[in-house]
Amino acid sequence: MPEKIVIALGGNALQSKDSAPTAEAQLEVVKKTCEYVAEISGRGYEIAVVHGNGPQVGRIVQASEAAKDVVPPMPFDVCGAMSQGYIGYHIQQALKYALNKRDRNYPVVTIATQVVVDRSDPAFQNPTKPIGSFYTQEEAQALSAEKGYTMREDSGRGWRRVVASPIPRRIVEIHAVKLLWDDAIVITCGGGGVPVVENADGTLEGVAAVIDKDLAAELLAEQVGADVLLILTEVEKVAIRYGKPDQQDLGHMSLAEAARYVEEGHFAPGSMLPKVEAAMKFVRANPGKKAIITSLDKALEALDGKTGTVVTFA
Ligand code: ADP
Ligand code: MG
């Protein structure tokens, strides 16, 4: 049986710091990314792809807000779905090309994915993720009065809307992902999925929130029975004392070691911490399996056990 891998792509897989934040520049980065992803597929692994969407959804929200006198602004959940669509489209186009070159003639398909969160998730009491434009204090007060937004001052740069980052509970389209698994490469849970809550009558309703894509990828990996959760980001290895003179890169962490490092505060919230948490959750649920955190260009070497940070149960 070929090994199944859920690949989580970070921001650097979609956009380069050195280029303009345009769709055209994104496509160029995505083309390079997809060469790496196609290489992984070329090794015989079965894969699904999850991607981030922070900067992309932020720009969609900003554009929508800036155009409010011309067209009605899109709600945040809709902006999230739009970001899944265009990022997925870029990956579909670029990955298909990269696969064809390697005689891997699989369809590549994006699923606009909804992920259920709990209405009672404590994260909703304390929204932390800034999104969209900056406002003056007066504008911020008006928005919070009119629309009920939670507005926060963002490190001296102005006021921004903040939304919650609740825990992903259920992938609504999981059955479709499983149906497609054997015959296609699926791009799903983009940006962590569009967060929805379940009403008493069984209907789903989009909410303004951001689900961490690494945690959504973990849930996906559990649900499809993946052998490896592969989290690709900018760094080759997770480090303790990161950025300090005595930084130490880690080739391996057991669950217990990872828990201790988390406790000691080695991983930045919102960046490395959710990756380590996702890795821990995956191996806790699957004691015989592994999660790997590494960079895109080292992914294959890491799968061969030569680099990256491997997280295992023991
Ligand atoms: P992504 O867009 O891939 O989800 P993030 O930028 O959110 O990535 O998080 C990855 C970044 O976390 C790394 O590029 C690094 O700068 C930072 N980071 C914070 N703490 C650590 C750590 N302990 N070890 C390695 N990298 C860390
Ligand atoms: Mg990033």
Coordinates of C-alpha atoms and ligand atoms in Angstrom, one line a residue:
M1 CA 0.0 0.0 0.0
P2 CA 1.4 3.4 -0.9
E3 CA 1.9 5.7 2.0
K4 CA -0.6 8.5 2.4
I5 CA 0.6 11.9 3.2
V6 CA -1.3 15.1 4.0
I7 CA 0.9 18.0 3.0
A8 CA 0.3 21.4 4.7
L9 CA 1.8 24.3 2.7
G10 CA 2.8 27.5 4.5
G11 CA 2.7 31.1 3.4
N12 CA 6.1 30.9 1.6
A13 CA 4.8 28.2 -0.7
L14 CA 2.3 30.7 -2.2
Q15 CA 4.0 34.0 -2.0
S16 CA 7.5 35.3 -1.9
K17 CA 8.5 38.1 0.4
D18 CA 10.4 39.8 -2.5
S19 CA 7.6 40.0 -5.0
A20 CA 4.5 42.1 -5.2
P21 CA 1.4 40.6 -3.6
T22 CA -0.3 40.0 -6.9
A23 CA -2.1 37.0 -8.3
E24 CA 0.5 36.8 -11.1
A25 CA 3.4 36.7 -8.6
Q26 CA 1.6 34.1 -6.6
L27 CA 1.3 31.8 -9.6
E28 CA 5.0 32.0 -10.2
V29 CA 5.7 30.9 -6.6
V30 CA 3.0 28.2 -6.8
K31 CA 4.6 26.8 -10.0
K32 CA 7.9 26.3 -8.1
T33 CA 6.1 24.8 -5.1
C34 CA 4.2 22.4 -7.3
E35 CA 7.5 21.0 -8.7
Y36 CA 8.3 19.9 -5.1
V37 CA 4.8 18.6 -4.5
A38 CA 4.9 16.6 -7.8
E39 CA 8.3 15.1 -6.8
I40 CA 6.7 13.8 -3.6
S41 CA 3.8 12.3 -5.7
G42 CA 6.5 11.0 -8.1
R43 CA 8.0 8.9 -5.3
G44 CA 4.7 7.0 -5.2
Y45 CA 3.2 8.7 -2.2
E46 CA -0.6 9.4 -2.2
I47 CA -1.1 13.0 -1.3
A48 CA -3.6 15.6 -0.4
V49 CA -2.8 19.3 -0.2
V50 CA -3.8 21.9 2.5
H51 CA -2.6 25.5 2.1
G52 CA -2.6 28.7 4.2
N53 CA -4.5 31.8 3.1
G54 CA -3.8 34.5 5.6
P55 CA -2.4 37.3 3.3
Q56 CA -4.7 36.3 0.5
V57 CA -7.9 36.4 2.5
G58 CA -6.7 39.7 4.1
R59 CA -6.4 41.3 0.7
I60 CA -9.8 40.1 -0.5
V61 CA -11.4 41.6 2.7
Q62 CA -9.5 44.8 2.2
A63 CA -10.5 45.1 -1.5
S64 CA -14.1 44.4 -0.6
E65 CA -14.1 46.9 2.2
A66 CA -12.4 49.6 0.0
A67 CA -15.1 49.1 -2.7
K68 CA -18.0 49.3 -0.3
D69 CA -19.5 52.4 -2.1
V70 CA -19.5 50.5 -5.4
V71 CA -20.4 46.9 -4.5
P72 CA -21.7 45.5 -1.2
P73 CA -18.8 44.1 0.9
M74 CA -18.4 40.3 1.1
P75 CA -18.8 38.6 4.5
F76 CA -15.7 37.2 5.9
D77 CA -16.6 33.5 5.4
V78 CA -17.3 34.3 1.7
C79 CA -13.8 35.9 1.4
G80 CA -12.4 32.7 2.8
A81 CA -14.2 30.6 0.2
M82 CA -13.0 33.0 -2.5
S83 CA -9.4 32.6 -1.3
Q84 CA -9.7 28.8 -1.4
G85 CA -11.0 29.1 -5.0
Y86 CA -8.2 31.1 -6.5
I87 CA -5.4 29.5 -4.5
G88 CA -6.8 26.1 -5.4
Y89 CA -7.1 27.1 -9.0
H90 CA -3.4 28.2 -9.1
I91 CA -2.3 24.9 -7.5
Q92 CA -4.6 22.9 -9.9
Q93 CA -3.0 24.5 -12.9
A94 CA 0.6 24.3 -11.7
L95 CA 0.4 20.9 -10.1
K96 CA -1.3 19.3 -13.1
Y97 CA 1.5 20.5 -15.3
A98 CA 4.3 19.4 -12.9
L99 CA 2.6 16.0 -12.5
N100 CA 2.2 15.5 -16.3
K101 CA 5.9 16.1 -16.8
R102 CA 6.5 13.1 -14.5
D103 CA 3.9 10.9 -16.1
R104 CA 1.7 11.1 -13.1
N105 CA -1.6 11.7 -14.8
Y106 CA -3.9 12.4 -11.9
P107 CA -6.7 14.9 -11.9
V108 CA -6.1 17.7 -9.4
V109 CA -9.2 19.1 -7.8
T110 CA -10.0 21.7 -5.3
I111 CA -12.8 21.3 -2.8
A112 CA -14.3 24.4 -1.3
T113 CA -14.2 23.0 2.2
Q114 CA -16.3 23.9 5.2
V115 CA -15.0 23.0 8.7
V116 CA -17.4 22.9 11.6
V117 CA -16.4 24.7 14.8
D118 CA -18.2 24.9 18.1
R119 CA -20.2 28.0 18.8
S120 CA -19.2 27.6 22.4
D121 CA -15.4 27.4 21.6
P122 CA -13.7 29.7 24.1
A123 CA -11.8 31.3 21.3
F124 CA -14.9 33.3 20.4
Q125 CA -14.7 35.1 23.8
N126 CA -11.2 36.2 23.0
P127 CA -10.7 37.0 19.2
T128 CA -7.0 37.4 18.4
K129 CA -6.5 37.2 14.6
P130 CA -6.3 40.6 12.9
I131 CA -7.8 40.7 9.5
G132 CA -8.4 43.4 6.8
S133 CA -7.8 47.1 6.8
F134 CA -6.4 49.5 9.4
Y135 CA -8.9 52.1 10.8
T136 CA -8.7 55.1 13.0
Q137 CA -10.1 54.8 16.5
E138 CA -13.3 56.6 15.5
E139 CA -13.9 54.4 12.5
A140 CA -13.2 51.4 14.7
Q141 CA -15.7 52.4 17.2
A142 CA -18.3 53.0 14.5
L143 CA -17.7 49.6 13.0
S144 CA -18.0 47.9 16.3
A145 CA -21.2 49.7 17.0
E146 CA -22.7 49.1 13.5
K147 CA -21.6 45.6 12.8
G148 CA -20.6 44.2 16.1
Y149 CA -17.0 43.7 15.0
T150 CA -14.3 43.3 17.7
M151 CA -11.7 45.9 17.0
R152 CA -8.2 46.1 18.5
E153 CA -5.3 48.4 18.3
D154 CA -2.6 46.6 16.3
S155 CA 1.0 47.4 17.6
G156 CA 0.8 51.2 17.0
R157 CA -0.3 50.8 13.3
G158 CA -4.0 51.5 13.8
W159 CA -7.2 49.6 14.6
R160 CA -8.1 46.4 13.0
R161 CA -10.9 43.9 13.2
V162 CA -9.9 40.7 15.1
V163 CA -11.6 37.4 14.7
A164 CA -11.5 34.2 16.7
S165 CA -9.4 31.1 15.9
P166 CA -11.5 28.2 17.1
I167 CA -10.6 24.5 17.0
P168 CA -11.6 22.6 13.9
R169 CA -14.1 19.8 14.8
R170 CA -15.4 18.3 11.6
I171 CA -14.6 18.5 7.9
V172 CA -18.0 18.8 6.2
E173 CA -16.7 17.5 2.8
I174 CA -14.6 14.6 4.2
H175 CA -16.6 12.0 2.4
A176 CA -16.0 13.6 -0.9
V177 CA -12.3 13.8 -0.1
K178 CA -12.2 10.1 0.6
L179 CA -14.2 9.2 -2.5
L180 CA -11.7 11.2 -4.6
W181 CA -8.6 9.9 -2.8
D182 CA -7.7 7.0 -5.0
D183 CA -8.1 8.8 -8.3
A184 CA -7.2 12.4 -7.7
I185 CA -5.0 14.7 -5.8
V186 CA -7.3 16.8 -3.6
I187 CA -6.7 20.3 -2.4
T188 CA -8.8 20.8 0.6
C189 CA -9.2 22.6 3.9
G190 CA -7.5 25.7 2.3
G191 CA -6.9 28.4 4.9
G192 CA -8.0 25.9 7.5
G193 CA -11.4 25.6 5.8
V194 CA -14.3 28.0 5.9
P195 CA -15.5 28.0 9.5
V196 CA -19.1 27.1 9.9
V197 CA -21.3 26.4 12.9
E198 CA -24.1 23.8 13.0
N199 CA -27.6 25.1 13.8
A200 CA -30.1 23.1 15.8
D201 CA -32.0 22.3 12.5
G202 CA -28.9 20.8 11.0
T203 CA -28.1 23.8 8.7
L204 CA -24.6 25.2 8.5
E205 CA -23.8 28.8 8.8
G206 CA -20.5 30.6 8.0
V207 CA -18.9 32.5 10.8
A208 CA -16.2 35.2 10.9
A209 CA -13.3 33.2 12.2
V210 CA -10.0 31.8 11.1
I211 CA -9.1 28.2 11.6
D212 CA -5.4 27.4 11.8
K213 CA -4.5 25.5 8.7
D214 CA -2.0 23.2 10.5
L215 CA -4.8 22.0 12.8
A216 CA -7.2 21.5 9.9
A217 CA -4.5 19.5 8.1
E218 CA -4.1 17.4 11.2
L219 CA -7.8 16.7 11.4
L220 CA -7.8 15.8 7.7
A221 CA -4.7 13.5 8.2
E222 CA -6.5 11.7 11.0
Q223 CA -9.7 11.3 9.0
V224 CA -8.1 9.9 5.8
G225 CA -5.9 7.6 7.8
A226 CA -2.7 9.3 6.6
D227 CA 0.6 7.8 7.4
V228 CA 2.4 11.1 7.6
L229 CA 1.4 14.6 8.4
L230 CA 3.9 16.7 6.5
I231 CA 4.0 20.4 7.5
L232 CA 6.0 22.5 5.1
T233 CA 7.1 25.9 6.1
E234 CA 10.1 28.3 5.9
V235 CA 12.5 26.5 8.3
E236 CA 14.2 23.1 7.8
K237 CA 13.8 22.2 11.4
V238 CA 12.0 23.2 14.5
A239 CA 14.3 24.8 17.1
I240 CA 14.5 25.4 20.8
R241 CA 15.8 28.7 21.9
Y242 CA 14.8 29.9 18.4
G243 CA 16.7 33.0 17.2
K244 CA 18.9 33.0 20.3
P245 CA 22.7 32.5 20.1
D246 CA 22.3 29.0 21.6
Q247 CA 19.5 28.0 19.2
Q248 CA 19.3 24.2 18.8
D249 CA 17.6 22.6 15.8
L250 CA 15.8 19.4 16.5
G251 CA 15.9 16.3 14.3
H252 CA 13.4 14.5 16.4
M253 CA 10.9 15.1 19.2
S254 CA 8.9 12.6 21.1
L255 CA 5.4 13.6 22.3
A256 CA 6.8 14.1 25.8
E257 CA 9.7 16.2 24.7
A258 CA 7.4 18.3 22.5
A259 CA 5.1 18.8 25.4
R260 CA 7.9 20.0 27.6
Y261 CA 9.2 22.4 24.9
V262 CA 5.7 23.8 24.5
E263 CA 5.5 24.2 28.3
E264 CA 8.9 26.0 28.3
G265 CA 7.6 28.4 25.6
H266 CA 10.0 27.6 22.7
F267 CA 7.4 27.9 20.0
A268 CA 5.8 31.2 18.9
P269 CA 2.0 31.3 19.1
G270 CA 0.4 31.7 15.7
S271 CA 3.5 30.4 13.8
M272 CA 5.5 27.4 15.1
L273 CA 3.3 26.6 18.1
P274 CA 0.2 25.4 16.0
K275 CA 2.5 23.3 13.9
V276 CA 4.0 21.5 16.9
E277 CA 0.5 21.2 18.4
A278 CA -0.8 19.7 15.2
A279 CA 2.1 17.2 15.0
M280 CA 1.6 16.2 18.6
K281 CA -2.1 15.7 18.1
F282 CA -1.5 13.5 15.1
V283 CA 1.0 11.2 16.8
R284 CA -1.1 11.1 20.0
A285 CA -4.0 9.8 17.9
N286 CA -1.8 7.5 15.8
P287 CA 1.1 6.3 18.0
G288 CA 2.7 4.3 15.2
K289 CA 2.8 7.2 12.8
K290 CA 4.8 10.4 12.4
A291 CA 4.5 14.1 11.7
I292 CA 7.3 16.0 10.0
I293 CA 7.9 19.7 10.1
T294 CA 10.4 21.0 7.5
S295 CA 10.8 23.3 4.5
L296 CA 9.4 22.7 1.0
D297 CA 12.8 22.1 -0.6
K298 CA 13.8 19.6 2.1
A299 CA 10.5 17.6 2.0
L300 CA 11.8 14.6 0.1
E301 CA 15.0 14.3 2.2
A302 CA 12.9 14.6 5.3
L303 CA 10.6 11.8 4.1
D304 CA 13.7 9.7 3.6
G305 CA 14.6 10.4 7.3
K306 CA 17.6 12.6 6.4
T307 CA 16.4 16.0 7.8
G308 CA 13.4 17.9 9.1
T309 CA 12.0 17.6 12.6
V310 CA 10.2 14.3 13.0
V311 CA 7.6 14.0 15.7
T312 CA 6.7 10.5 17.0
F313 CA 4.8 9.2 19.9
A314 CA 7.8 7.8 21.8
Ligands
ADP1 P1 3.6 29.1 7.7 O1 3.2 30.3 6.8 O2 4.4 28.1 7.0 O3 2.4 28.5 8.4 P2 4.6 30.7 9.9 O4 5.4 31.9 9.5 O5 3.3 30.8 10.5 O6 4.6 29.6 8.8 O7 5.5 29.8 11.0 C1 6.8 29.4 10.7 C2 7.8 30.3 11.2 O8 7.9 30.2 12.7 C3 9.3 30.0 10.9 O9 9.6 30.6 9.6 C4 10.0 30.7 12.0 O10 10.4 32.0 11.6 C5 9.0 30.8 13.1 N1 9.4 30.1 14.4 C6 8.9 30.5 15.6 N2 9.4 29.7 16.6 C7 10.2 28.8 16.0 C8 10.9 27.7 16.5 N3 11.0 27.4 17.8 N4 11.6 26.9 15.6 C9 11.6 27.2 14.3 N5 10.9 28.3 13.7 C10 10.2 29.0 14.6
MG2 MG 3.9 32.5 7.4

